[in-house]
Amino acid sequence: MSKILKKLEGMAGTDSSAIMSNKRPIASTFDKDEAVILKLAQQAFTHIFKQADKADALKPAGSENIQAYDEAHLQLGQRRLLCFRIEENTFYICILPQNSDIHKAQKIIRGALPVLKKIADTSSVQTAQD
Amino acid sequence: MKSYKVLFVGSPGSGKTTAIRTISDVEVVDTDTKVSDSTIKRKRTTTVGMDYGKLSLGEDKVLHLYGTPGQERFKFMWDLMVSDLANDASALILLVDNTRNYPFRDIDYYLSEFWDFIVKRHFIIAVTRSDLAAEPTEADYQNRLKEKGIFAPIIFIDARKSMDVMDLVVSALNQEDDIDWAEISHRVAVTELKNRNPDPNSPQFEWLRKTRDVPKISIIEAAMQVRGISGATHLDNNQKLLDTSSNTLECNELFSSLAKLAAAIENKAPQLEQVRNISLHAPQKDSISVFLEPDQALGLLTLPALTHKQIRQQAEDLLQWSDNVENTQEA
Ligand SMILES: Nc1nc2c(ncn2[C@@H]2O[C@H](COP(=O)(O)OP(=O)(O)OP(=O)(O)O)[C@@H](O)[C@H]2O)c(=O)[nH]1
Ligand SMILES: [Mg+2]
Protein backbone atom coordinates (compact mmCIF):
# COMPACT_ATOMS: atom_id res chain seq x y z
CA MET A 1 0.00 0.00 0.00
CA SER A 2 2.86 2.33 0.71
CA LYS A 3 3.72 1.87 -2.98
CA ILE A 4 0.60 3.78 -3.91
CA LEU A 5 1.46 6.44 -1.35
CA LYS A 6 4.97 6.73 -2.79
CA LYS A 7 3.58 7.12 -6.27
CA LEU A 8 1.22 9.85 -5.14
CA GLU A 9 4.10 11.58 -3.34
CA GLY A 10 6.07 11.62 -6.57
CA MET A 11 3.22 13.24 -8.47
CA ALA A 12 2.23 15.76 -5.82
CA GLY A 13 5.77 16.69 -4.81
CA THR A 14 5.24 15.72 -1.18
CA ASP A 15 7.68 13.92 1.13
CA SER A 16 6.26 11.47 3.66
CA SER A 17 2.59 10.56 3.71
CA ALA A 18 0.16 8.38 5.64
CA ILE A 19 -3.45 7.33 5.89
CA MET A 20 -4.60 7.53 9.49
CA SER A 21 -7.73 5.84 10.71
CA ASN A 22 -8.89 6.22 14.29
CA LYS A 23 -5.52 7.68 15.28
CA ARG A 24 -3.55 4.79 13.77
CA PRO A 25 -1.62 4.65 10.52
CA ILE A 26 -3.05 2.05 8.13
CA ALA A 27 -0.47 2.95 5.53
CA SER A 28 2.53 5.18 6.00
CA THR A 29 5.86 6.21 4.54
CA PHE A 30 6.87 8.28 7.58
CA ASP A 31 10.10 6.91 9.01
CA LYS A 32 10.87 6.41 12.70
CA ASP A 33 12.34 9.89 13.21
CA GLU A 34 9.22 11.48 11.85
CA ALA A 35 6.77 9.41 13.88
CA VAL A 36 6.53 12.26 16.39
CA ILE A 37 5.49 14.67 13.66
CA LEU A 38 2.85 12.29 12.37
CA LYS A 39 1.42 11.84 15.84
CA LEU A 40 1.38 15.58 16.46
CA ALA A 41 -0.20 16.19 13.06
CA GLN A 42 -2.94 13.67 13.77
CA GLN A 43 -3.77 15.32 17.07
CA ALA A 44 -3.59 18.85 15.70
CA PHE A 45 -5.75 18.12 12.66
CA THR A 46 -8.36 16.33 14.75
CA HIS A 47 -8.56 19.46 16.88
CA ILE A 48 -8.61 21.82 13.87
CA PHE A 49 -11.50 20.00 12.16
CA LYS A 50 -13.39 19.81 15.43
CA GLN A 51 -13.10 23.58 15.88
CA ALA A 52 -14.07 24.15 12.25
CA ASP A 53 -17.19 21.97 12.56
CA LYS A 54 -18.09 23.78 15.75
CA ALA A 55 -17.85 27.15 13.97
CA ASP A 56 -19.95 25.83 11.08
CA ALA A 57 -22.61 24.57 13.47
CA LEU A 58 -23.08 28.14 14.74
CA LYS A 59 -24.11 29.32 11.32
CA PRO A 60 -27.85 29.75 10.76
CA ALA A 61 -29.43 26.60 9.33
CA GLY A 62 -29.72 26.58 5.55
CA SER A 63 -26.92 29.12 5.05
CA GLU A 64 -24.91 28.68 1.84
CA ASN A 65 -21.90 27.05 3.43
CA ILE A 66 -23.25 23.71 4.56
CA GLN A 67 -20.33 21.75 3.13
CA ALA A 68 -17.73 20.90 5.80
CA TYR A 69 -14.03 21.77 5.59
CA ASP A 70 -12.14 18.74 4.33
CA GLU A 71 -8.62 20.13 3.96
CA ALA A 72 -6.34 21.69 6.54
CA HIS A 73 -2.75 22.95 6.50
CA LEU A 74 -0.27 23.45 9.27
CA GLN A 75 2.94 25.23 8.35
CA LEU A 76 5.94 24.48 10.57
CA GLY A 77 8.88 26.71 9.68
CA GLN A 78 9.18 26.29 5.94
CA ARG A 79 7.54 22.86 5.79
CA ARG A 80 3.85 22.37 5.45
CA LEU A 81 1.71 19.52 6.76
CA LEU A 82 -1.38 18.87 4.66
CA CYS A 83 -4.36 16.91 5.83
CA PHE A 84 -7.38 15.75 3.87
CA ARG A 85 -10.35 14.44 5.79
CA ILE A 86 -11.44 11.33 3.91
CA GLU A 87 -14.03 10.33 6.47
CA GLU A 88 -14.98 11.47 9.95
CA ASN A 89 -11.97 9.75 11.56
CA THR A 90 -9.85 8.98 8.53
CA PHE A 91 -7.16 11.42 7.38
CA TYR A 92 -4.61 11.50 4.62
CA ILE A 93 -1.61 13.41 5.99
CA CYS A 94 1.53 14.41 4.10
CA ILE A 95 4.50 16.76 4.29
CA LEU A 96 5.15 19.35 1.63
CA PRO A 97 8.76 20.56 1.57
CA GLN A 98 9.84 24.19 1.29
CA ASN A 99 9.27 25.99 -2.02
CA SER A 100 6.92 23.41 -3.47
CA ASP A 101 3.87 24.16 -5.51
CA ILE A 102 1.01 24.02 -3.01
CA HIS A 103 -1.65 24.50 -5.65
CA LYS A 104 -0.42 21.54 -7.68
CA ALA A 105 -0.18 19.29 -4.62
CA GLN A 106 -3.72 20.23 -3.59
CA LYS A 107 -5.09 19.46 -7.04
CA ILE A 108 -3.33 16.11 -7.40
CA ILE A 109 -4.22 14.88 -3.94
CA ARG A 110 -7.84 15.94 -4.38
CA GLY A 111 -7.93 13.91 -7.59
CA ALA A 112 -6.60 10.88 -5.71
CA LEU A 113 -9.05 11.10 -2.80
CA PRO A 114 -11.41 8.36 -4.15
CA VAL A 115 -8.46 5.94 -4.36
CA LEU A 116 -7.29 6.85 -0.86
CA LYS A 117 -10.81 6.35 0.43
CA LYS A 118 -10.91 2.88 -1.13
CA ILE A 119 -7.62 1.95 0.52
CA ALA A 120 -8.91 3.21 3.84
CA ASP A 121 -12.17 1.27 3.47
CA THR A 122 -10.59 -2.07 2.50
CA SER A 123 -7.94 -1.96 5.18
CA SER A 124 -10.40 -1.17 7.92
CA VAL A 125 -12.36 -4.24 6.80
CA GLN A 126 -9.14 -6.26 6.92
CA THR A 127 -8.29 -5.07 10.40
CA ALA A 128 -11.78 -5.97 11.49
CA GLN A 129 -11.29 -9.53 10.20
CA ASP A 130 -7.84 -9.95 11.80
CA MET B 1 32.44 54.96 -23.59
CA LYS B 2 32.68 52.59 -20.69
CA SER B 3 29.42 51.83 -18.93
CA TYR B 4 28.66 50.41 -15.53
CA LYS B 5 25.35 49.24 -14.11
CA VAL B 6 23.91 48.74 -10.67
CA LEU B 7 20.56 47.20 -9.80
CA PHE B 8 18.44 48.36 -6.86
CA VAL B 9 15.97 45.89 -5.36
CA GLY B 10 13.85 45.93 -2.19
CA SER B 11 10.36 45.86 -0.74
CA PRO B 12 7.67 48.33 -1.83
CA GLY B 13 8.41 51.71 -0.28
CA SER B 14 12.03 50.91 0.58
CA GLY B 15 13.15 53.89 -1.51
CA LYS B 16 14.39 52.49 -4.84
CA THR B 17 12.72 55.15 -6.98
CA THR B 18 13.79 57.85 -4.53
CA ALA B 19 17.43 56.72 -4.45
CA ILE B 20 17.73 56.59 -8.23
CA ARG B 21 16.05 59.98 -8.70
CA THR B 22 18.26 61.58 -6.09
CA ILE B 23 21.48 61.09 -8.04
CA SER B 24 20.36 60.68 -11.64
CA ASP B 25 21.54 63.28 -14.18
CA VAL B 26 18.53 62.61 -16.35
CA GLU B 27 14.88 62.94 -15.49
CA VAL B 28 13.92 59.48 -14.26
CA VAL B 29 11.53 57.55 -16.47
CA ASP B 30 8.32 57.73 -14.52
CA THR B 31 6.41 54.48 -14.30
CA ASP B 32 5.01 55.20 -10.86
CA THR B 33 1.29 54.90 -10.56
CA LYS B 34 -1.32 55.32 -7.86
CA VAL B 35 -1.47 52.28 -5.67
CA SER B 36 -4.57 50.15 -5.59
CA ASP B 37 -4.10 47.07 -3.43
CA SER B 38 -2.80 46.17 0.02
CA THR B 39 0.70 47.69 0.04
CA ILE B 40 -1.20 50.28 -1.07
CA LYS B 41 -3.03 52.96 0.44
CA ARG B 42 -0.05 53.23 2.67
CA LYS B 43 1.87 54.74 -0.15
CA ARG B 44 0.60 57.21 -2.66
CA THR B 45 2.50 55.72 -5.59
CA THR B 46 4.32 52.54 -6.54
CA THR B 47 6.56 51.60 -9.45
CA VAL B 48 4.92 49.35 -12.02
CA GLY B 49 7.53 49.23 -14.73
CA MET B 50 11.05 49.84 -13.60
CA ASP B 51 13.20 52.75 -12.56
CA TYR B 52 16.00 53.92 -14.73
CA GLY B 53 18.49 56.71 -14.14
CA LYS B 54 21.93 57.67 -15.38
CA LEU B 55 24.94 59.25 -13.72
CA SER B 56 27.92 60.43 -15.70
CA LEU B 57 31.21 59.30 -14.14
CA GLY B 58 33.40 61.51 -16.31
CA GLU B 59 34.03 62.11 -19.99
CA ASP B 60 34.09 58.48 -21.05
CA LYS B 61 32.26 56.68 -18.28
CA VAL B 62 28.63 56.39 -17.36
CA LEU B 63 26.69 54.57 -14.66
CA HIS B 64 23.25 53.18 -15.42
CA LEU B 65 20.94 52.82 -12.44
CA TYR B 66 18.13 50.28 -12.58
CA GLY B 67 15.42 49.69 -10.01
CA THR B 68 12.91 46.86 -9.87
CA PRO B 69 9.24 47.39 -9.05
CA GLY B 70 8.82 46.37 -5.40
CA GLN B 71 5.48 44.66 -5.47
CA GLU B 72 5.54 40.92 -5.97
CA ARG B 73 2.84 41.06 -8.60
CA PHE B 74 5.43 42.60 -10.93
CA LYS B 75 7.88 39.81 -10.29
CA PHE B 76 8.09 38.95 -13.97
CA MET B 77 9.98 42.23 -14.33
CA TRP B 78 12.60 41.02 -11.86
CA ASP B 79 13.43 38.01 -14.01
CA LEU B 80 13.45 40.13 -17.09
CA MET B 81 15.86 42.65 -15.60
CA VAL B 82 18.16 40.05 -14.09
CA SER B 83 18.41 38.03 -17.28
CA ASP B 84 18.52 40.92 -19.70
CA LEU B 85 18.86 44.65 -19.02
CA ALA B 86 20.81 44.40 -15.81
CA ASN B 87 22.49 41.09 -16.49
CA ASP B 88 25.90 42.73 -16.79
CA ALA B 89 25.44 44.87 -13.68
CA SER B 90 28.43 44.94 -11.37
CA ALA B 91 26.43 45.21 -8.16
CA LEU B 92 23.11 44.53 -6.56
CA ILE B 93 21.99 46.95 -3.88
CA LEU B 94 19.28 45.68 -1.57
CA LEU B 95 17.30 48.46 0.10
CA VAL B 96 15.79 47.39 3.40
CA ASP B 97 13.05 49.54 4.93
CA ASN B 98 13.78 49.74 8.66
CA THR B 99 10.16 50.60 9.49
CA ARG B 100 8.91 47.17 8.41
CA ASN B 101 7.90 44.87 11.25
CA TYR B 102 10.29 42.10 10.18
CA PRO B 103 13.04 43.69 8.07
CA PHE B 104 15.32 40.63 8.44
CA ARG B 105 12.73 38.60 6.65
CA ASP B 106 13.05 40.92 3.66
CA ILE B 107 16.78 40.21 3.56
CA ASP B 108 16.14 36.46 3.58
CA TYR B 109 13.54 36.82 0.89
CA TYR B 110 15.60 38.92 -1.53
CA LEU B 111 18.68 36.79 -0.90
CA SER B 112 16.81 33.72 -2.01
CA GLU B 113 15.10 35.45 -4.94
CA PHE B 114 18.31 36.96 -6.32
CA TRP B 115 20.85 34.43 -5.06
CA ASP B 116 22.25 33.38 -8.46
CA PHE B 117 22.65 37.01 -9.41
CA ILE B 118 24.25 38.01 -6.11
CA VAL B 119 26.91 35.30 -5.95
CA LYS B 120 28.63 36.65 -9.04
CA ARG B 121 28.45 40.34 -8.14
CA HIS B 122 29.00 42.91 -5.45
CA PHE B 123 26.22 42.79 -2.93
CA ILE B 124 25.41 45.73 -0.67
CA ILE B 125 22.68 46.13 1.91
CA ALA B 126 21.37 49.67 2.36
CA VAL B 127 19.02 50.26 5.27
CA THR B 128 16.56 53.12 4.64
CA ARG B 129 14.03 55.03 6.72
CA SER B 130 16.06 54.49 9.89
CA ASP B 131 15.23 58.10 10.77
CA LEU B 132 11.69 56.82 11.36
CA ALA B 133 12.61 53.59 13.18
CA ALA B 134 15.96 53.33 14.93
CA GLU B 135 15.80 49.57 15.41
CA PRO B 136 17.09 47.13 14.32
CA THR B 137 20.47 48.82 14.63
CA GLU B 138 23.54 48.41 12.50
CA ALA B 139 24.94 45.93 15.03
CA ASP B 140 21.72 43.89 14.84
CA TYR B 141 22.06 43.65 11.06
CA GLN B 142 25.72 42.72 11.36
CA ASN B 143 24.94 39.92 13.81
CA ARG B 144 22.17 38.64 11.62
CA LEU B 145 24.39 38.45 8.55
CA LYS B 146 27.15 36.82 10.54
CA GLU B 147 24.71 34.14 11.71
CA LYS B 148 23.75 33.51 8.12
CA GLY B 149 27.37 33.43 7.01
CA ILE B 150 26.89 36.30 4.60
CA PHE B 151 29.53 38.84 3.95
CA ALA B 152 28.21 42.19 2.74
CA PRO B 153 28.60 45.84 3.65
CA ILE B 154 25.65 47.31 5.52
CA ILE B 155 25.15 51.02 4.97
CA PHE B 156 22.46 53.08 6.69
CA ILE B 157 21.16 55.76 4.35
CA ASP B 158 18.38 58.22 3.78
CA ALA B 159 17.38 57.55 0.19
CA ARG B 160 16.31 61.16 -0.16
CA LYS B 161 19.86 62.42 0.40
CA SER B 162 22.14 62.37 -2.60
CA MET B 163 25.37 62.04 -0.61
CA ASP B 164 24.02 58.95 1.14
CA VAL B 165 23.15 57.35 -2.16
CA MET B 166 26.58 58.29 -3.51
CA ASP B 167 28.12 56.25 -0.68
CA LEU B 168 26.32 53.21 -2.06
CA VAL B 169 27.50 53.82 -5.58
CA VAL B 170 31.10 54.32 -4.47
CA SER B 171 30.94 51.10 -2.52
CA ALA B 172 29.39 49.26 -5.48
CA LEU B 173 32.18 50.35 -7.83
CA ASN B 174 35.04 50.27 -5.35
CA GLN B 175 37.18 48.04 -7.54
CA GLU B 176 37.32 50.74 -10.23
CA ASP B 177 40.24 53.02 -9.44
CA ASP B 178 40.14 55.66 -12.15
CA ILE B 179 36.90 57.39 -11.24
CA ASP B 180 37.04 60.89 -9.78
CA TRP B 181 34.47 60.46 -7.01
CA ALA B 182 35.13 63.85 -5.42
CA GLU B 183 34.27 65.62 -8.66
CA ILE B 184 31.11 63.57 -9.22
CA SER B 185 29.88 64.00 -5.66
CA HIS B 186 30.39 67.73 -5.92
CA ARG B 187 28.34 67.88 -9.10
CA VAL B 188 25.54 65.78 -7.58
CA ALA B 189 25.48 67.96 -4.44
CA VAL B 190 25.20 71.14 -6.48
CA THR B 191 22.33 69.74 -8.51
CA GLU B 192 20.58 68.70 -5.33
CA LEU B 193 20.90 72.22 -3.92
CA LYS B 194 19.47 73.68 -7.10
CA ASN B 195 16.49 71.35 -6.87
CA ARG B 196 15.82 72.01 -3.25
CA ASN B 197 13.22 74.67 -3.90
CA PRO B 198 11.62 73.42 -7.04
CA ASP B 199 9.36 75.58 -9.06
CA PRO B 200 5.79 74.47 -8.22
CA ASN B 201 5.15 73.90 -11.90
CA SER B 202 8.18 71.66 -12.40
CA PRO B 203 8.00 67.89 -12.80
CA GLN B 204 10.07 67.47 -9.64
CA PHE B 205 7.52 69.36 -7.63
CA GLU B 206 4.73 67.24 -9.04
CA TRP B 207 6.70 64.16 -8.04
CA LEU B 208 7.34 65.41 -4.51
CA ARG B 209 3.66 66.05 -4.10
CA LYS B 210 2.74 62.59 -5.34
CA THR B 211 5.17 60.65 -3.20
CA ARG B 212 4.59 62.30 0.13
CA ASP B 213 3.78 59.57 2.65
CA VAL B 214 0.11 59.09 3.31
CA PRO B 215 -1.27 58.55 6.80
CA LYS B 216 -1.19 54.91 7.78
CA ILE B 217 -4.39 52.96 7.88
CA SER B 218 -5.02 49.95 10.08
CA ILE B 219 -4.08 46.44 9.06
CA ILE B 220 -7.77 45.53 8.96
CA GLU B 221 -8.73 48.45 6.71
CA ALA B 222 -5.85 47.55 4.40
CA ALA B 223 -6.87 43.88 4.37
CA MET B 224 -10.45 44.68 3.48
CA GLN B 225 -9.32 46.62 0.43
CA VAL B 226 -7.72 43.51 -1.05
CA ARG B 227 -9.84 41.78 -3.64
CA GLY B 228 -10.83 38.30 -2.40
CA ILE B 229 -10.57 39.01 1.32
CA SER B 230 -14.02 39.08 2.89
CA GLY B 231 -13.10 39.18 6.57
CA ALA B 232 -10.03 39.96 8.66
CA THR B 233 -9.14 39.82 12.33
CA HIS B 234 -5.96 40.99 14.04
CA LEU B 235 -4.90 39.19 17.23
CA ASP B 236 -2.20 40.01 19.76
CA ASN B 237 0.44 37.61 21.10
CA ASN B 238 -2.11 36.22 23.60
CA GLN B 239 -4.62 35.47 20.86
CA LYS B 240 -6.78 38.37 22.05
CA LEU B 241 -8.70 40.35 19.50
CA LEU B 242 -7.10 43.69 18.61
CA ASP B 243 -9.25 44.65 15.67
CA THR B 244 -11.69 42.97 13.30
CA SER B 245 -13.59 43.78 10.13
CA SER B 246 -16.76 42.71 11.89
CA ASN B 247 -17.54 41.81 15.48
CA THR B 248 -20.21 39.43 14.28
CA LEU B 249 -17.79 37.51 12.08
CA GLU B 250 -18.64 33.85 12.73
CA CYS B 251 -15.07 32.74 12.30
CA ASN B 252 -13.63 35.04 14.98
CA GLU B 253 -13.84 32.25 17.56
CA LEU B 254 -12.19 29.89 15.11
CA PHE B 255 -9.34 32.32 14.37
CA SER B 256 -8.49 32.60 18.02
CA SER B 257 -8.79 28.88 18.73
CA LEU B 258 -6.44 28.12 15.83
CA ALA B 259 -3.97 30.72 17.13
CA LYS B 260 -4.22 29.11 20.56
CA LEU B 261 -3.54 25.70 19.06
CA ALA B 262 -0.38 27.06 17.45
CA ALA B 263 0.78 28.39 20.81
CA ALA B 264 -0.02 25.05 22.45
CA ILE B 265 2.01 23.14 19.85
CA GLU B 266 4.96 25.43 20.45
CA ASN B 267 4.73 24.82 24.19
CA LYS B 268 4.37 21.09 23.85
CA ALA B 269 6.94 20.54 21.15
CA PRO B 270 9.53 23.32 21.38
CA GLN B 271 11.96 21.20 19.34
CA LEU B 272 9.80 21.73 16.26
CA GLU B 273 9.96 24.80 14.09
CA GLN B 274 7.59 27.69 14.67
CA VAL B 275 3.96 27.31 13.51
CA ARG B 276 3.61 29.98 10.85
CA ASN B 277 0.20 29.29 9.42
CA ILE B 278 -2.91 27.15 9.90
CA SER B 279 -5.61 27.08 7.25
CA LEU B 280 -8.85 25.33 6.34
CA HIS B 281 -10.21 24.75 2.86
CA ALA B 282 -13.03 23.09 0.97
CA PRO B 283 -13.80 23.28 -2.75
CA GLN B 284 -16.74 25.68 -2.66
CA LYS B 285 -16.21 27.36 0.61
CA ASP B 286 -14.40 30.46 1.83
CA SER B 287 -10.96 29.57 3.18
CA ILE B 288 -9.97 30.29 6.76
CA SER B 289 -6.33 31.15 7.40
CA VAL B 290 -4.41 32.29 10.43
CA PHE B 291 -0.88 33.66 10.01
CA LEU B 292 1.22 33.68 13.14
CA GLU B 293 4.13 35.83 14.27
CA PRO B 294 5.68 35.81 17.74
CA ASP B 295 4.00 39.13 18.54
CA GLN B 296 0.77 39.09 16.52
CA ALA B 297 -1.52 36.99 14.33
CA LEU B 298 -3.78 37.73 11.40
CA GLY B 299 -6.91 35.75 10.55
CA LEU B 300 -8.29 36.00 7.02
CA LEU B 301 -11.51 34.80 5.44
CA THR B 302 -10.94 34.53 1.69
CA LEU B 303 -12.86 33.53 -1.42
CA PRO B 304 -12.20 29.97 -2.63
CA ALA B 305 -10.72 31.30 -5.88
CA LEU B 306 -7.74 32.84 -4.10
CA THR B 307 -4.74 30.49 -4.12
CA HIS B 308 -2.74 29.74 -1.05
CA LYS B 309 0.18 31.66 -2.46
CA GLN B 310 -1.91 34.78 -3.05
CA ILE B 311 -3.29 34.65 0.47
CA ARG B 312 0.17 34.20 1.97
CA GLN B 313 1.62 37.10 0.01
CA GLN B 314 -1.11 39.44 1.14
CA ALA B 315 -0.88 38.29 4.75
CA GLU B 316 2.89 38.71 4.90
CA ASP B 317 2.65 42.15 3.42
CA LEU B 318 -0.07 43.17 5.86
CA LEU B 319 1.84 41.84 8.88
CA GLN B 320 4.98 43.68 7.80
CA TRP B 321 3.14 46.98 7.91
CA SER B 322 0.84 46.73 10.89
CA ASP B 323 1.71 49.31 13.50
CA ASN B 324 -0.01 47.96 16.57
CA VAL B 325 2.78 45.57 17.43
CA GLU B 326 5.74 46.42 19.57
CA ASN B 327 8.99 46.83 17.81
CA THR B 328 10.36 43.39 18.48
CA GLN B 329 13.29 41.73 16.89
CA GLU B 330 13.16 38.41 15.22
CA ALA B 331 15.11 35.59 16.77
N1 LIG C 1 11.93 59.37 6.13
C1 LIG C 1 12.44 58.71 5.09
N2 LIG C 1 11.71 58.57 3.98
C2 LIG C 1 12.25 57.90 2.95
C3 LIG C 1 13.56 57.36 2.99
N3 LIG C 1 13.79 56.74 1.82
C4 LIG C 1 12.68 56.87 1.07
N4 LIG C 1 11.74 57.58 1.75
C5 LIG C 1 10.36 57.92 1.32
O1 LIG C 1 9.65 56.68 1.21
C6 LIG C 1 8.66 56.79 0.20
C7 LIG C 1 8.69 55.62 -0.75
O2 LIG C 1 9.83 55.63 -1.56
P1 LIG C 1 9.86 55.07 -3.08
O3 LIG C 1 11.17 55.53 -3.64
O4 LIG C 1 8.62 55.40 -3.80
O5 LIG C 1 9.92 53.52 -2.80
P2 LIG C 1 10.10 52.33 -3.89
O6 LIG C 1 11.12 51.41 -3.31
O7 LIG C 1 10.40 52.89 -5.24
O8 LIG C 1 8.67 51.65 -3.85
P3 LIG C 1 7.94 50.73 -4.98
O9 LIG C 1 8.06 51.45 -6.27
O10 LIG C 1 6.52 50.64 -4.48
O11 LIG C 1 8.61 49.41 -4.96
C8 LIG C 1 8.89 58.12 -0.48
O12 LIG C 1 7.91 59.02 0.01
C9 LIG C 1 10.28 58.54 -0.03
O13 LIG C 1 10.41 59.94 0.05
C10 LIG C 1 14.33 57.55 4.19
O14 LIG C 1 15.48 57.09 4.33
N5 LIG C 1 13.71 58.23 5.21
MG1 LIG D 1 9.45 52.70 -6.94
Short mmCIF file of C-alpha atoms in Angstrom, two decimals, chain B residues 162-275:
data_model
loop_
_atom_site.label_atom_id
_atom_site.label_comp_id
_atom_site.label_asym_id
_atom_site.label_seq_id
_atom_site.Cartn_x
_atom_site.Cartn_y
_atom_site.Cartn_z
CA SER B 162 22.14 62.37 -2.60
CA MET B 163 25.37 62.04 -0.61
CA ASP B 164 24.02 58.95 1.14
CA VAL B 165 23.15 57.35 -2.16
CA MET B 166 26.58 58.29 -3.51
CA ASP B 167 28.12 56.25 -0.68
CA LEU B 168 26.32 53.21 -2.06
CA VAL B 169 27.50 53.82 -5.58
CA VAL B 170 31.10 54.32 -4.47
CA SER B 171 30.94 51.10 -2.52
CA ALA B 172 29.39 49.26 -5.48
CA LEU B 173 32.18 50.35 -7.83
CA ASN B 174 35.04 50.27 -5.35
CA GLN B 175 37.18 48.04 -7.54
CA GLU B 176 37.32 50.74 -10.23
CA ASP B 177 40.24 53.02 -9.44
CA ASP B 178 40.14 55.66 -12.15
CA ILE B 179 36.90 57.39 -11.24
CA ASP B 180 37.04 60.89 -9.78
CA TRP B 181 34.47 60.46 -7.01
CA ALA B 182 35.13 63.85 -5.42
CA GLU B 183 34.27 65.62 -8.66
CA ILE B 184 31.11 63.57 -9.22
CA SER B 185 29.88 64.00 -5.66
CA HIS B 186 30.39 67.73 -5.92
CA ARG B 187 28.34 67.88 -9.10
CA VAL B 188 25.54 65.78 -7.58
CA ALA B 189 25.48 67.96 -4.44
CA VAL B 190 25.20 71.14 -6.48
CA THR B 191 22.33 69.74 -8.51
CA GLU B 192 20.58 68.70 -5.33
CA LEU B 193 20.90 72.22 -3.92
CA LYS B 194 19.47 73.68 -7.10
CA ASN B 195 16.49 71.35 -6.87
CA ARG B 196 15.82 72.01 -3.25
CA ASN B 197 13.22 74.67 -3.90
CA PRO B 198 11.62 73.42 -7.04
CA ASP B 199 9.36 75.58 -9.06
CA PRO B 200 5.79 74.47 -8.22
CA ASN B 201 5.15 73.90 -11.90
CA SER B 202 8.18 71.66 -12.40
CA PRO B 203 8.00 67.89 -12.80
CA GLN B 204 10.07 67.47 -9.64
CA PHE B 205 7.52 69.36 -7.63
CA GLU B 206 4.73 67.24 -9.04
CA TRP B 207 6.70 64.16 -8.04
CA LEU B 208 7.34 65.41 -4.51
CA ARG B 209 3.66 66.05 -4.10
CA LYS B 210 2.74 62.59 -5.34
CA THR B 211 5.17 60.65 -3.20
CA ARG B 212 4.59 62.30 0.13
CA ASP B 213 3.78 59.57 2.65
CA VAL B 214 0.11 59.09 3.31
CA PRO B 215 -1.27 58.55 6.80
CA LYS B 216 -1.19 54.91 7.78
CA ILE B 217 -4.39 52.96 7.88
CA SER B 218 -5.02 49.95 10.08
CA ILE B 219 -4.08 46.44 9.06
CA ILE B 220 -7.77 45.53 8.96
CA GLU B 221 -8.73 48.45 6.71
CA ALA B 222 -5.85 47.55 4.40
CA ALA B 223 -6.87 43.88 4.37
CA MET B 224 -10.45 44.68 3.48
CA GLN B 225 -9.32 46.62 0.43
CA VAL B 226 -7.72 43.51 -1.05
CA ARG B 227 -9.84 41.78 -3.64
CA GLY B 228 -10.83 38.30 -2.40
CA ILE B 229 -10.57 39.01 1.32
CA SER B 230 -14.02 39.08 2.89
CA GLY B 231 -13.10 39.18 6.57
CA ALA B 232 -10.03 39.96 8.66
CA THR B 233 -9.14 39.82 12.33
CA HIS B 234 -5.96 40.99 14.04
CA LEU B 235 -4.90 39.19 17.23
CA ASP B 236 -2.20 40.01 19.76
CA ASN B 237 0.44 37.61 21.10
CA ASN B 238 -2.11 36.22 23.60
CA GLN B 239 -4.62 35.47 20.86
CA LYS B 240 -6.78 38.37 22.05
CA LEU B 241 -8.70 40.35 19.50
CA LEU B 242 -7.10 43.69 18.61
CA ASP B 243 -9.25 44.65 15.67
CA THR B 244 -11.69 42.97 13.30
CA SER B 245 -13.59 43.78 10.13
CA SER B 246 -16.76 42.71 11.89
CA ASN B 247 -17.54 41.81 15.48
CA THR B 248 -20.21 39.43 14.28
CA LEU B 249 -17.79 37.51 12.08
CA GLU B 250 -18.64 33.85 12.73
CA CYS B 251 -15.07 32.74 12.30
CA ASN B 252 -13.63 35.04 14.98
CA GLU B 253 -13.84 32.25 17.56
CA LEU B 254 -12.19 29.89 15.11
CA PHE B 255 -9.34 32.32 14.37
CA SER B 256 -8.49 32.60 18.02
CA SER B 257 -8.79 28.88 18.73
CA LEU B 258 -6.44 28.12 15.83
CA ALA B 259 -3.97 30.72 17.13
CA LYS B 260 -4.22 29.11 20.56
CA LEU B 261 -3.54 25.70 19.06
CA ALA B 262 -0.38 27.06 17.45
CA ALA B 263 0.78 28.39 20.81
CA ALA B 264 -0.02 25.05 22.45
CA ILE B 265 2.01 23.14 19.85
CA GLU B 266 4.96 25.43 20.45
CA ASN B 267 4.73 24.82 24.19
CA LYS B 268 4.37 21.09 23.85
CA ALA B 269 6.94 20.54 21.15
CA PRO B 270 9.53 23.32 21.38
CA GLN B 271 11.96 21.20 19.34
CA LEU B 272 9.80 21.73 16.26
CA GLU B 273 9.96 24.80 14.09
CA GLN B 274 7.59 27.69 14.67
CA VAL B 275 3.96 27.31 13.51
#
